[in-house]
Amino acid sequence: MSGNVVHLHKNPAPLADAANVTTLTVVPEQPSAPIVPLWVRSGRAIRTAVTHEHTKATARAVARHSLYVVGGARIVARRTWDGRTAARYERMLRAAEAAGNFEVAAEWEERGQRYRQARHQRRMDLLRSPMVAAKGVLVGTGMGIGGLVALGVVLAVANKDITDTITPIMAVIEFIRLMVTIVQVVWGPAITLGPLLALLALWALGSKQQAAPQWALPANVRSDGGEPITPSIVVKALRDLGVPALRRAIAEMGDSGAAMLSPITIAGCGVEVDVTLPSGVSTIEVQNKRRKLAENLSRHEHEVFITIPQAARTVRLWIADSGALDEPIGPSPLVTDETMTADYTKGKAPWGQDLRGDAAALSLYQRHLLITGLSNQGKTVALRSLALWVALDRSVQFLMGDLKGVGDWAMFDGLATTLIQGPTDEHVIQVTEMVEGAVEEMNRRLQAPPGTVFPALIVLVDEAQVAFMCPVKDEDKRPYGGSKSNSRYFMAVRKIHNQGRAVNVLMWQGTQDPTDQNLPKLVREGAHTRASLALGTESQARMALGDKAVDGGAAPNLLRPGLDQGTLVVASSGIAIPKGQSSITVRTHYIDDDAAEAITDRAKALRDGVTTLHAIERDEDRDPLTDIATAVGDAPRVLTADVLKRLSALNEDAYGGWTNSDLKRVLDDAGPDIAYKSDGRMVVGRDRLHRALANRHDDEGSASASAFQ
């Protein structure tokens, strides 16, 4: 019965029984809590005590104050060494050579030479000093004793006491004895306190200079990095990069690697330096160590950019000031300058700033455009800012398809000839037919007489990956999406890429998260300007920008999603790229919806009025006079040439082949003087056109009533 408890007690018997019955009850023993051995509890207590924050703070304090003494001794030793040797001059000479200041280097070399000559002279004087000192002692002693004796004789004559002759000599002897007594008294405490005072002085010097490791310093004085970039810091960072050949080469260089560096120049919110690598070290080895190099320079990875300039075996380092890239850039000139206009042919769009802090402007003239990146990184805003600028050129026309459909492009209603917004398959069909209509316009322009100048027609599709991934097929079993030879959207884009530039028909696309399926190779390589926001992998970076740009140092995959919103890596001949580089990083201006609305209002004011279509009209009976009224819109009068263009955009099949005579015929049939001359040019009057439409409706109503009667 081990482990059980026995209870004896009496239960009252039934009334028929005369006696009570004693019963035996066995109750199982309740399990008790496990007993923890003493050594386990002691270990836990010790671990808690050791890992407690107070313990850590105390350990850091002890280490800090101890290391202050060591650091102070190191500083004193360094100062002593600099004071007794030419090390200071050598150090300044190497820094001047590394910075390319050879005149300053020559000056420091001359100073060092003068210092060595003076030191040599002091040492030669020191070798001759014992003989000179001995002679001085002998002469001084003789003259001193003679002087004391003469003074004693004078005293003896004055006092008429012969013993005063030795009084001065005895006074000197007594003074010497007093000095010895004082030294004997002070020597013991001095021997004891001297080292303590020396340690205190070293501690004070180390504390003032914070001569302790970062981990030991108090939290309020720890450095967050961002020390100024100097040649020695760059060389040390390269030496500790973990490339054995580079480390050995730096150790073998007489100047400790300073000759590898070009002059360090200020470049915007950072500095720039070219590093010529020694033989046996490839540029890719340094590029692959970007994070470690940044940490060696006391920077974050995104604050160091490595590119390949034109010079062989050279890497170009751009190192940002600590935290500078996290600061926003200023507003766009499109917002601050309400008088700004655009020139599609010769102008450049103010897109943002490069890493140097210089304005980054992009030429859009006859260049197809592709912008890609991960979702919610600022792709639409970056693409829209270019469209906003070029919209300030009143000759530019737009065909727009927004396959997201949340209103990012709604402000172009009344500015774009066609604006389709929505994410469904039906919207993809509409956008595809819009792009195919642009192909027909391109073909018409290509067949025009040589020398004909056409206004820019920008075909813009945002979220183009939706079109490429659309599974719908038309009645002829041709897919709208995909990248096959019968894929309608793909083939329309390819045709514009092939020949549209020559007649100013341009394809602009914005996509996200590129793959071979949602951004086919032929389409992405057909763009003249390729820009990428933050991406996930290097393979995506190669899709977005091409192999040449990535091999040259472009790395949108190293941008920080969510933190580097609006930062683009751009590969284009339309933007100023430093010589030898294949891409440039641009921090774009952010233009919000309200500011974009204000800019489009200014663009609309430059035009006579644009009627925006929100769907592509398919085969149906057309009323030419009504369509002409639609094309004229709200403007009081519109040039007949512009009316023909708008009719063609309204329905290419119906009006693509119209001439001035066709337009004149319809207007003359509707009524007199609808088309007339204004300032020597033929225009269509809105009010006269509306009166003709009203009269026609009245005539039709009267004719119907007569027929009914």
XYZ file of C-alpha atoms in Angstrom:
709
model
C 0.000 0.000 0.000
C 2.945 2.296 -0.546
C 1.932 5.751 -1.702
C -1.598 5.544 -0.151
C -3.057 7.025 3.031
C -5.249 4.928 5.374
C -8.110 6.607 7.241
C -10.092 4.867 10.039
C -13.497 6.280 10.927
C -16.928 5.136 12.120
C -19.993 5.220 9.945
C -23.393 5.290 11.655
C -25.151 1.959 11.226
C -28.727 1.609 10.051
C -31.436 1.988 12.701
C -31.840 -1.784 12.852
C -28.219 -2.182 13.963
C -27.335 -1.590 17.543
C -23.650 -0.896 17.044
C -21.551 1.269 14.844
C -19.341 -0.318 12.226
C -15.735 0.805 11.851
C -14.672 1.067 8.184
C -11.269 1.250 6.540
C -10.851 3.745 3.683
C -7.769 3.864 1.422
C -7.226 7.305 -0.170
C -4.597 7.629 -2.926
C -1.827 10.046 -2.014
C -1.848 13.283 -4.086
C 1.280 13.676 -6.197
C 3.543 16.430 -4.896
C 5.484 18.979 -6.981
C 8.810 17.683 -8.276
C 11.746 18.598 -6.137
C 14.285 20.681 -8.053
C 17.862 19.923 -7.069
C 19.722 22.707 -5.300
C 22.419 22.915 -7.969
C 19.789 23.518 -10.678
C 18.208 26.355 -8.726
C 21.629 27.834 -8.048
C 22.487 27.656 -11.753
C 19.289 29.446 -12.703
C 19.935 32.137 -10.132
C 23.482 32.607 -11.370
C 22.327 32.786 -15.001
C 19.663 35.353 -14.087
C 22.188 37.418 -12.201
C 24.759 37.245 -14.984
C 22.306 38.139 -17.752
C 20.527 40.886 -15.810
C 20.714 44.345 -17.346
C 22.292 45.816 -14.201
C 25.037 43.194 -14.370
C 25.670 43.971 -18.033
C 25.752 47.696 -17.337
C 28.197 47.176 -14.475
C 30.431 44.961 -16.618
C 30.401 47.548 -19.402
C 31.262 50.303 -16.924
C 34.200 48.339 -15.505
C 35.469 47.470 -18.970
C 34.943 51.041 -20.183
C 36.940 52.695 -17.405
C 39.688 50.097 -17.642
C 39.934 50.556 -21.380
C 40.007 54.345 -20.934
C 43.413 53.864 -19.283
C 44.608 51.605 -22.088
C 43.273 53.992 -24.707
C 44.873 56.976 -22.961
C 48.220 55.153 -22.881
C 47.843 54.409 -26.586
C 47.113 58.077 -27.320
C 50.141 59.224 -25.270
C 52.333 56.669 -27.012
C 51.043 57.794 -30.409
C 51.667 61.449 -29.582
C 55.103 60.659 -28.236
C 55.940 58.655 -31.337
C 54.671 61.436 -33.587
C 56.672 63.983 -31.614
C 59.903 61.986 -31.682
C 59.705 60.656 -35.243
C 58.654 61.813 -38.707
C 55.490 59.649 -38.607
C 53.189 62.682 -38.672
C 54.820 64.022 -41.805
C 54.685 60.600 -43.500
C 51.006 60.247 -42.666
C 50.102 63.655 -44.032
C 52.234 63.003 -47.118
C 50.367 59.768 -47.908
C 46.973 61.404 -47.348
C 47.887 64.235 -49.726
C 49.066 61.751 -52.366
C 45.900 59.694 -51.995
C 43.797 62.833 -52.431
C 45.770 63.810 -55.534
C 47.129 67.023 -53.936
C 50.698 66.584 -55.104
C 51.707 70.175 -54.297
C 50.633 69.670 -50.703
C 52.404 66.286 -50.706
C 55.654 67.966 -51.840
C 55.279 70.555 -49.069
C 54.854 67.863 -46.436
C 57.852 65.999 -47.809
C 59.958 69.148 -47.486
C 58.759 69.671 -43.914
C 59.636 66.104 -43.062
C 63.110 66.534 -44.502
C 63.684 69.686 -42.439
C 62.499 67.856 -39.337
C 64.956 64.997 -39.973
C 67.831 67.433 -40.420
C 66.964 69.231 -37.185
C 66.682 65.902 -35.343
C 70.080 64.814 -36.651
C 71.599 68.087 -35.426
C 70.064 67.599 -31.967
C 71.481 64.086 -31.735
C 74.981 65.283 -32.716
C 74.729 68.029 -30.079
C 73.689 65.411 -27.543
C 76.820 63.364 -28.280
C 79.017 66.392 -27.577
C 77.082 67.505 -24.513
C 78.943 65.386 -21.817
C 82.283 67.062 -22.584
C 80.691 70.495 -22.656
C 78.829 69.755 -19.443
C 81.996 68.543 -17.680
C 83.859 71.648 -18.653
C 80.983 73.768 -17.496
C 80.833 71.988 -14.142
C 84.560 72.431 -13.518
C 84.510 76.071 -14.486
C 81.306 76.742 -12.588
C 82.488 74.925 -9.451
C 85.782 76.797 -9.384
C 84.107 80.128 -9.918
C 81.455 79.315 -7.326
C 83.927 78.338 -4.611
C 86.052 81.356 -5.378
C 83.057 83.606 -5.149
C 81.979 82.118 -1.814
C 85.492 82.534 -0.366
C 85.624 86.126 -1.546
C 82.220 86.739 0.042
C 83.519 85.152 3.302
C 86.586 87.425 3.335
C 84.353 90.464 2.899
C 82.198 89.302 5.829
C 85.247 88.599 8.002
C 86.659 92.071 7.371
C 83.324 93.686 8.020
C 82.628 91.734 11.197
C 86.264 91.583 12.260
C 85.769 87.825 12.758
C 88.007 85.386 10.889
C 85.401 82.580 11.210
C 83.029 84.420 8.870
C 85.358 83.486 6.048
C 83.689 80.066 5.726
C 80.157 81.250 6.563
C 78.942 81.390 2.900
C 80.345 77.940 2.181
C 78.648 76.491 5.266
C 75.343 78.150 4.267
C 75.480 76.439 0.910
C 76.268 73.111 2.583
C 73.299 73.561 4.952
C 70.978 74.327 1.992
C 72.072 71.180 0.207
C 71.476 69.153 3.376
C 67.966 70.679 3.646
C 67.179 69.717 0.071
C 68.292 66.145 0.735
C 66.100 66.012 3.818
C 63.099 67.283 1.844
C 63.691 64.696 -0.875
C 63.943 61.949 1.714
C 60.608 62.997 3.208
C 58.781 63.386 -0.134
C 60.301 60.407 -1.980
C 58.235 57.718 -0.290
C 54.780 59.261 -0.943
C 55.876 60.273 -4.446
C 56.807 56.678 -5.272
C 53.365 55.589 -4.041
C 51.234 58.345 -5.539
C 53.162 58.866 -8.775
C 51.836 55.780 -10.617
C 48.313 56.488 -9.359
C 48.475 60.046 -10.674
C 49.863 58.780 -13.972
C 46.991 56.273 -14.271
C 44.498 59.023 -13.421
C 45.970 61.235 -16.140
C 45.760 58.404 -18.682
C 42.160 57.673 -17.636
C 41.202 61.341 -18.003
C 42.741 61.499 -21.474
C 41.060 58.244 -22.564
C 37.702 59.371 -21.147
C 37.885 62.696 -22.948
C 38.688 61.006 -26.255
C 36.146 58.176 -25.674
C 38.999 55.712 -26.242
C 36.967 52.537 -25.702
C 35.115 50.086 -27.964
C 31.590 51.013 -29.039
C 30.011 48.225 -27.011
C 31.546 49.564 -23.803
C 30.496 53.200 -24.245
C 27.324 54.584 -22.639
C 24.233 54.435 -24.855
C 23.998 58.227 -25.084
C 27.492 58.605 -26.588
C 27.685 55.530 -28.808
C 28.348 56.378 -32.402
C 25.671 55.417 -34.906
C 28.259 55.306 -37.664
C 28.547 57.776 -40.443
C 32.138 58.838 -39.836
C 33.627 61.012 -42.586
C 35.075 58.968 -45.414
C 38.861 59.290 -45.615
C 41.432 57.421 -47.734
C 42.568 55.370 -44.744
C 38.977 54.305 -43.955
C 38.364 53.248 -47.575
C 41.632 51.287 -47.763
C 40.933 49.594 -44.426
C 37.402 48.690 -45.575
C 38.805 47.129 -48.748
C 41.545 45.335 -46.833
C 39.000 43.750 -44.477
C 36.653 42.786 -47.303
C 37.619 39.118 -47.158
C 39.338 38.955 -50.557
C 42.739 37.340 -49.865
C 44.427 38.645 -53.008
C 43.298 42.198 -52.240
C 44.478 41.993 -48.642
C 47.914 40.692 -49.649
C 48.281 43.349 -52.340
C 47.469 46.159 -49.892
C 49.946 44.768 -47.342
C 52.693 44.686 -49.980
C 52.101 48.255 -51.185
C 54.594 50.769 -49.857
C 51.879 53.362 -49.361
C 49.495 50.893 -47.645
C 47.086 50.963 -50.575
C 46.619 54.733 -50.942
C 47.725 54.589 -54.594
C 44.610 52.544 -55.441
C 42.314 55.494 -54.724
C 41.402 58.464 -56.855
C 40.756 61.783 -55.126
C 37.674 61.539 -52.915
C 35.145 64.058 -54.206
C 31.893 65.330 -52.742
C 28.974 64.010 -54.800
C 25.606 65.290 -53.616
C 24.689 63.812 -50.257
C 27.770 61.603 -50.232
C 31.249 61.141 -51.654
C 32.615 59.304 -54.664
C 35.936 57.561 -55.193
C 37.351 55.300 -57.901
C 39.353 52.290 -56.744
C 41.853 50.724 -59.140
C 42.089 47.111 -58.060
C 45.445 45.313 -57.984
C 46.231 42.478 -60.354
C 44.469 39.271 -59.421
C 41.347 40.971 -58.023
C 38.248 41.219 -60.218
C 35.541 43.840 -59.974
C 32.862 41.199 -59.445
C 34.586 40.105 -56.212
C 34.105 43.600 -54.807
C 30.554 43.930 -56.153
C 29.533 40.694 -54.483
C 30.767 42.026 -51.132
C 28.621 45.152 -51.106
C 27.069 44.551 -47.710
C 30.376 43.811 -46.006
C 32.005 46.815 -47.658
C 29.169 49.052 -46.447
C 29.520 47.742 -42.903
C 33.291 48.262 -43.023
C 32.582 51.877 -44.003
C 30.091 52.251 -41.100
C 27.185 52.504 -43.525
C 24.042 50.543 -44.315
C 24.026 48.462 -47.483
C 21.657 50.823 -49.302
C 24.038 53.727 -48.628
C 26.876 52.290 -50.747
C 26.623 51.922 -54.527
C 29.238 50.081 -56.567
C 29.402 50.729 -60.316
C 31.915 49.894 -63.028
C 33.402 52.953 -64.778
C 35.131 52.964 -68.133
C 38.638 52.404 -66.761
C 39.758 48.783 -66.620
C 39.914 46.893 -63.309
C 38.234 49.790 -61.508
C 35.177 50.085 -59.281
C 33.460 53.358 -58.471
C 32.160 53.723 -54.938
C 29.449 56.213 -54.067
C 29.074 56.412 -50.303
C 26.147 58.337 -48.875
C 26.282 60.459 -45.758
C 24.788 58.400 -42.982
C 20.975 58.661 -43.125
C 20.953 61.070 -46.081
C 19.020 58.715 -48.375
C 16.205 58.470 -45.867
C 15.518 62.193 -46.179
C 12.860 63.209 -48.766
C 13.807 65.316 -51.763
C 12.065 68.570 -52.644
C 8.830 68.983 -54.601
C 8.678 68.677 -58.373
C 9.182 71.831 -60.482
C 5.867 70.904 -62.108
C 4.225 71.743 -58.792
C 6.279 74.758 -57.771
C 6.412 76.476 -61.183
C 2.891 77.034 -62.466
C 4.201 78.694 -65.637
C 6.187 75.664 -66.760
C 5.452 74.247 -70.201
C 6.941 71.291 -72.036
C 8.685 70.706 -75.345
C 8.396 67.081 -76.396
C 11.044 67.434 -79.097
C 13.820 69.314 -77.320
C 12.882 69.398 -73.638
C 13.503 67.036 -70.742
C 11.060 66.005 -68.053
C 12.127 66.953 -64.481
C 11.932 63.515 -62.911
C 13.835 63.849 -59.651
C 17.411 63.882 -58.354
C 20.344 61.550 -58.807
C 22.442 60.422 -55.867
C 24.735 63.408 -56.307
C 21.783 65.682 -55.629
C 21.752 67.000 -59.195
C 18.485 67.347 -61.095
C 17.666 64.222 -63.123
C 15.810 65.079 -66.328
C 14.680 62.588 -68.966
C 14.250 63.170 -72.684
C 11.104 61.481 -74.008
C 11.626 62.265 -77.685
C 10.995 59.163 -79.827
C 11.700 56.761 -76.954
C 9.532 53.834 -75.929
C 9.334 53.515 -72.147
C 9.103 50.650 -69.670
C 8.861 51.064 -65.876
C 8.637 48.030 -63.638
C 9.040 47.085 -59.977
C 7.332 45.389 -57.098
C 3.834 46.400 -56.086
C 3.325 49.639 -54.127
C 6.786 51.060 -54.812
C 5.726 54.191 -56.725
C 5.599 52.915 -60.305
C 2.370 54.676 -61.269
C 3.449 57.990 -59.725
C 6.804 57.842 -61.517
C 5.141 57.064 -64.861
C 2.428 59.646 -64.301
C 4.915 62.427 -63.560
C 6.422 61.966 -67.039
C 2.961 62.064 -68.615
C 2.099 65.183 -66.633
C 5.149 67.000 -67.961
C 4.700 66.032 -71.601
C 0.985 66.918 -71.349
C 2.100 70.546 -71.021
C 3.067 70.342 -74.709
C -0.276 71.040 -76.377
C 0.644 69.042 -79.502
C 0.997 65.716 -77.668
C -1.901 63.255 -77.822
C -2.643 60.402 -75.436
C -4.274 56.994 -75.654
C -4.410 55.628 -72.104
C -5.315 52.324 -70.561
C -5.255 51.864 -66.770
C -5.736 48.185 -66.017
C -5.873 48.816 -62.290
C -8.810 51.165 -62.474
C -8.654 52.879 -59.087
C -8.525 56.414 -60.467
C -4.766 56.989 -60.646
C -5.207 58.384 -64.162
C -8.675 59.937 -63.804
C -7.259 63.477 -64.045
C -6.462 62.804 -67.733
C -10.178 62.689 -68.530
C -10.618 65.607 -70.911
C -6.954 65.458 -71.883
C -6.465 61.973 -73.317
C -8.287 61.045 -76.504
C -9.050 57.623 -75.025
C -8.997 56.676 -71.341
C -9.966 53.121 -70.391
C -9.918 52.280 -66.680
C -10.616 48.895 -65.146
C -9.066 45.499 -64.342
C -11.478 43.090 -66.044
C -11.038 41.040 -69.200
C -13.415 43.400 -71.001
C -11.095 46.293 -70.160
C -8.150 44.276 -71.500
C -10.084 43.779 -74.752
C -10.770 47.515 -74.927
C -7.103 48.380 -74.267
C -5.955 45.849 -76.867
C -8.234 47.387 -79.488
C -6.967 50.834 -78.459
C -3.350 49.756 -79.063
C -4.351 48.132 -82.366
C -5.959 51.447 -83.348
C -2.621 53.131 -82.623
C -0.980 50.609 -84.956
C -3.380 51.624 -87.735
C -2.568 55.291 -87.087
C 1.135 54.416 -87.225
C 0.662 52.680 -90.570
C -1.226 55.689 -91.899
C 1.598 57.971 -90.871
C 4.223 55.676 -92.364
C 2.456 55.927 -95.733
C 2.339 59.730 -95.650
C 4.564 61.745 -98.001
C 8.222 61.912 -96.940
C 9.018 64.809 -94.648
C 5.580 64.924 -93.034
C 5.877 65.838 -89.370
C 3.399 64.203 -86.991
C 2.545 65.172 -83.425
C 3.498 62.733 -80.695
C 0.926 60.030 -79.964
C 1.719 58.362 -76.644
C 0.050 55.009 -76.075
C 0.245 54.460 -72.305
C -0.777 51.242 -70.577
C -0.384 50.968 -66.811
C -0.427 47.520 -65.194
C 0.360 45.999 -68.597
C 1.002 42.607 -66.995
C -2.794 42.231 -66.757
C -3.012 42.388 -70.553
C -0.197 39.888 -71.079
C -1.827 37.436 -68.660
C -5.377 37.747 -70.043
C -6.711 34.286 -71.077
C -9.622 35.517 -73.234
C -9.730 34.717 -76.962
C -11.650 36.492 -79.695
C -14.105 34.916 -82.139
C -11.185 33.814 -84.320
C -9.593 31.995 -81.347
C -6.803 34.563 -81.156
C -5.764 35.246 -77.527
C -5.681 38.806 -76.289
C -2.892 37.979 -73.819
C 0.191 35.815 -74.061
C 3.351 36.217 -76.116
C 2.675 34.075 -79.177
C 2.652 35.233 -82.766
C -1.160 35.415 -82.723
C -1.443 37.188 -79.333
C -3.196 40.441 -80.127
C -1.855 42.764 -77.410
C 1.680 41.390 -77.683
C 1.783 41.755 -81.467
C 0.316 45.274 -81.388
C 2.990 46.399 -78.909
C 5.718 44.749 -80.971
C 4.577 46.547 -84.122
C 4.717 49.916 -82.366
C 8.145 49.072 -80.954
C 9.394 48.156 -84.408
C 8.278 51.207 -86.383
C 6.359 53.652 -84.208
C 9.321 55.771 -83.126
C 9.914 57.065 -86.653
C 6.461 58.692 -86.794
C 6.220 59.671 -83.094
C 3.896 56.842 -82.067
C 5.340 55.785 -78.707
C 4.551 52.894 -76.360
C 4.772 53.530 -72.597
C 4.139 50.620 -70.242
C 4.143 50.147 -66.505
C 4.291 46.627 -65.079
C 4.956 45.004 -61.734
C 6.914 41.984 -60.530
C 8.276 41.069 -64.006
C 8.516 37.490 -65.246
C 8.901 35.989 -68.700
C 5.150 35.361 -68.704
C 3.842 38.803 -67.728
C 6.605 40.766 -69.479
C 7.877 38.927 -72.593
C 11.502 39.328 -73.603
C 10.788 40.970 -76.969
C 8.567 43.583 -75.336
C 10.959 44.588 -72.572
C 13.892 44.770 -74.974
C 11.902 46.994 -77.336
C 11.881 49.894 -74.850
C 14.515 52.605 -75.261
C 14.129 53.818 -71.679
C 13.987 51.101 -69.038
C 13.556 51.945 -65.375
C 13.079 49.747 -62.351
C 12.015 50.311 -58.783
C 12.767 47.804 -56.031
C 12.760 44.183 -57.213
C 13.146 40.860 -55.476
C 15.939 39.085 -57.361
C 18.842 39.757 -59.687
C 17.119 37.781 -62.444
C 14.198 40.235 -62.271
C 16.688 43.106 -62.410
C 18.100 41.639 -65.625
C 14.589 41.387 -67.062
C 13.857 44.992 -66.155
C 17.099 46.677 -67.229
C 19.009 44.197 -69.346
C 22.249 42.286 -68.766
C 24.523 45.189 -69.680
C 23.112 47.496 -67.022
C 23.195 44.832 -64.292
C 26.721 43.737 -65.210
C 27.686 47.410 -64.979
C 26.460 47.671 -61.390
C 22.721 48.368 -61.678
C 21.047 46.629 -58.751
C 17.347 47.472 -58.268
C 17.079 44.179 -56.405
C 19.137 45.759 -53.613
C 16.722 48.649 -53.132
C 14.641 48.332 -49.967
C 10.955 47.596 -50.649
C 8.776 50.033 -48.772
C 11.699 52.273 -47.758
C 13.055 53.246 -51.184
C 9.675 54.032 -52.727
C 10.065 56.190 -55.810
C 13.769 55.370 -56.225
C 14.495 54.130 -59.751
C 17.478 52.617 -61.498
C 17.347 53.975 -65.057
C 19.046 52.732 -68.203
C 18.417 55.142 -71.065
C 20.171 57.357 -73.577
C 17.687 60.069 -72.665
C 19.204 60.846 -69.259
C 22.685 62.050 -68.333
C 24.640 59.038 -67.062
C 28.209 59.432 -65.731
C 30.803 58.425 -68.289
C 31.565 54.730 -68.215
C 28.378 53.747 -66.365
C 25.407 51.982 -67.899
C 22.711 53.190 -65.502
C 21.893 55.847 -62.960
C 19.866 55.853 -59.750
C 17.136 58.504 -59.565
C 15.026 59.520 -56.579
C 11.813 60.721 -58.228
C 9.634 63.613 -57.123
C 6.326 62.606 -55.565
C 3.299 64.310 -57.145
C 0.069 63.497 -55.313
C -3.378 63.313 -56.911
C -4.357 66.892 -56.039
C -1.177 68.317 -57.546
C -1.606 66.077 -60.600
C -5.162 67.395 -61.017
C -3.869 70.974 -60.945
C -1.207 70.193 -63.563
C -3.711 68.535 -65.909
C -5.982 71.565 -65.537
C -3.117 73.701 -66.810
C -2.570 71.240 -69.671
C -6.270 71.334 -70.599
C -6.164 75.122 -70.667
C -3.500 74.909 -73.380
C -5.854 72.912 -75.616
C -9.117 73.776 -77.332
C -10.933 70.940 -75.627
C -10.535 67.187 -75.924
C -13.391 64.722 -75.859
C -12.246 61.603 -74.027
C -13.616 58.226 -75.045
C -13.980 55.651 -72.307
C -14.616 52.700 -74.601
C -13.678 51.648 -78.102
C -16.609 51.883 -80.482
C -17.081 48.712 -82.489
C -18.886 48.152 -85.799
C -22.102 50.183 -85.721
C -23.975 52.776 -87.778
C -22.328 56.168 -87.393
C -23.947 59.580 -87.515
C -21.164 61.776 -88.954
C -22.728 65.054 -87.820
C -23.151 63.820 -84.232
C -19.594 62.480 -84.230
C -18.359 65.857 -85.510
C -20.149 67.525 -82.601
C -18.498 65.029 -80.238
C -15.109 65.832 -81.722
C -15.636 69.587 -81.376
C -16.613 69.212 -77.728
C -17.027 72.356 -75.613
C -14.585 74.554 -77.529
C -16.214 77.542 -79.339
C -14.377 76.623 -82.526
C -11.931 73.905 -83.579
C -9.627 73.753 -86.573
C -10.915 71.413 -89.266
C -7.571 69.576 -89.199
C -8.025 68.881 -85.479
C -11.609 67.743 -86.089
C -10.351 65.188 -88.607
C -7.783 63.870 -86.124
C -10.387 63.523 -83.392
C -12.788 61.773 -85.728
C -10.040 59.350 -86.680
C -9.344 58.645 -83.010
C -13.072 58.285 -82.377
C -13.424 55.562 -85.005
C -10.516 54.706 -87.244
C -12.580 52.436 -89.467
C -15.221 55.087 -90.171
C -13.139 58.243 -90.326
C -9.524 57.163 -90.753
C -9.599 57.936 -94.462
C -11.538 61.206 -94.273
C -10.165 64.338 -95.916
C -11.160 68.000 -95.713
C -13.539 67.513 -98.637
C -15.390 64.717 -96.789
C -15.779 66.924 -93.748
C -16.885 69.892 -95.850
C -19.463 67.763 -97.671
C -21.135 66.637 -94.410
C -21.141 70.152 -92.950
C -22.492 71.755 -96.147
C -25.335 69.243 -96.210
C -26.176 70.106 -92.581
C -26.313 73.861 -93.047
C -24.525 76.941 -94.337
C -21.348 78.401 -92.834
C -20.823 75.717 -90.172
C -17.229 75.654 -91.378
C -15.772 79.109 -91.865
C -12.482 80.973 -91.817
C -11.115 82.482 -88.610
C -7.766 84.293 -88.722
C -7.213 82.801 -92.160
C -7.766 79.155 -91.079
C -10.798 76.936 -91.540
C -12.629 76.131 -88.323
C -15.863 74.416 -87.268
C -18.151 76.579 -85.096
C -19.718 74.812 -82.153
C -22.884 76.938 -81.920
C -23.613 76.728 -85.658
C -23.102 72.965 -85.552
C -25.495 72.563 -82.629
C -28.120 74.690 -84.401
C -27.807 72.463 -87.465
C -28.298 69.376 -85.288
C -31.337 70.964 -83.607
C -32.860 71.962 -86.951
C -32.314 68.459 -88.271
C -34.079 66.950 -85.283
C -36.999 69.367 -85.766
C -37.221 68.457 -89.472
C -37.115 64.745 -88.631
C -39.891 65.234 -86.064
C -42.084 67.131 -88.569
C -41.487 64.509 -91.226
C -42.451 61.744 -88.808
C -45.629 63.569 -87.831
C -46.623 64.091 -91.487
C -45.998 60.451 -92.260
C -48.130 59.410 -89.295
C -50.994 61.622 -90.470
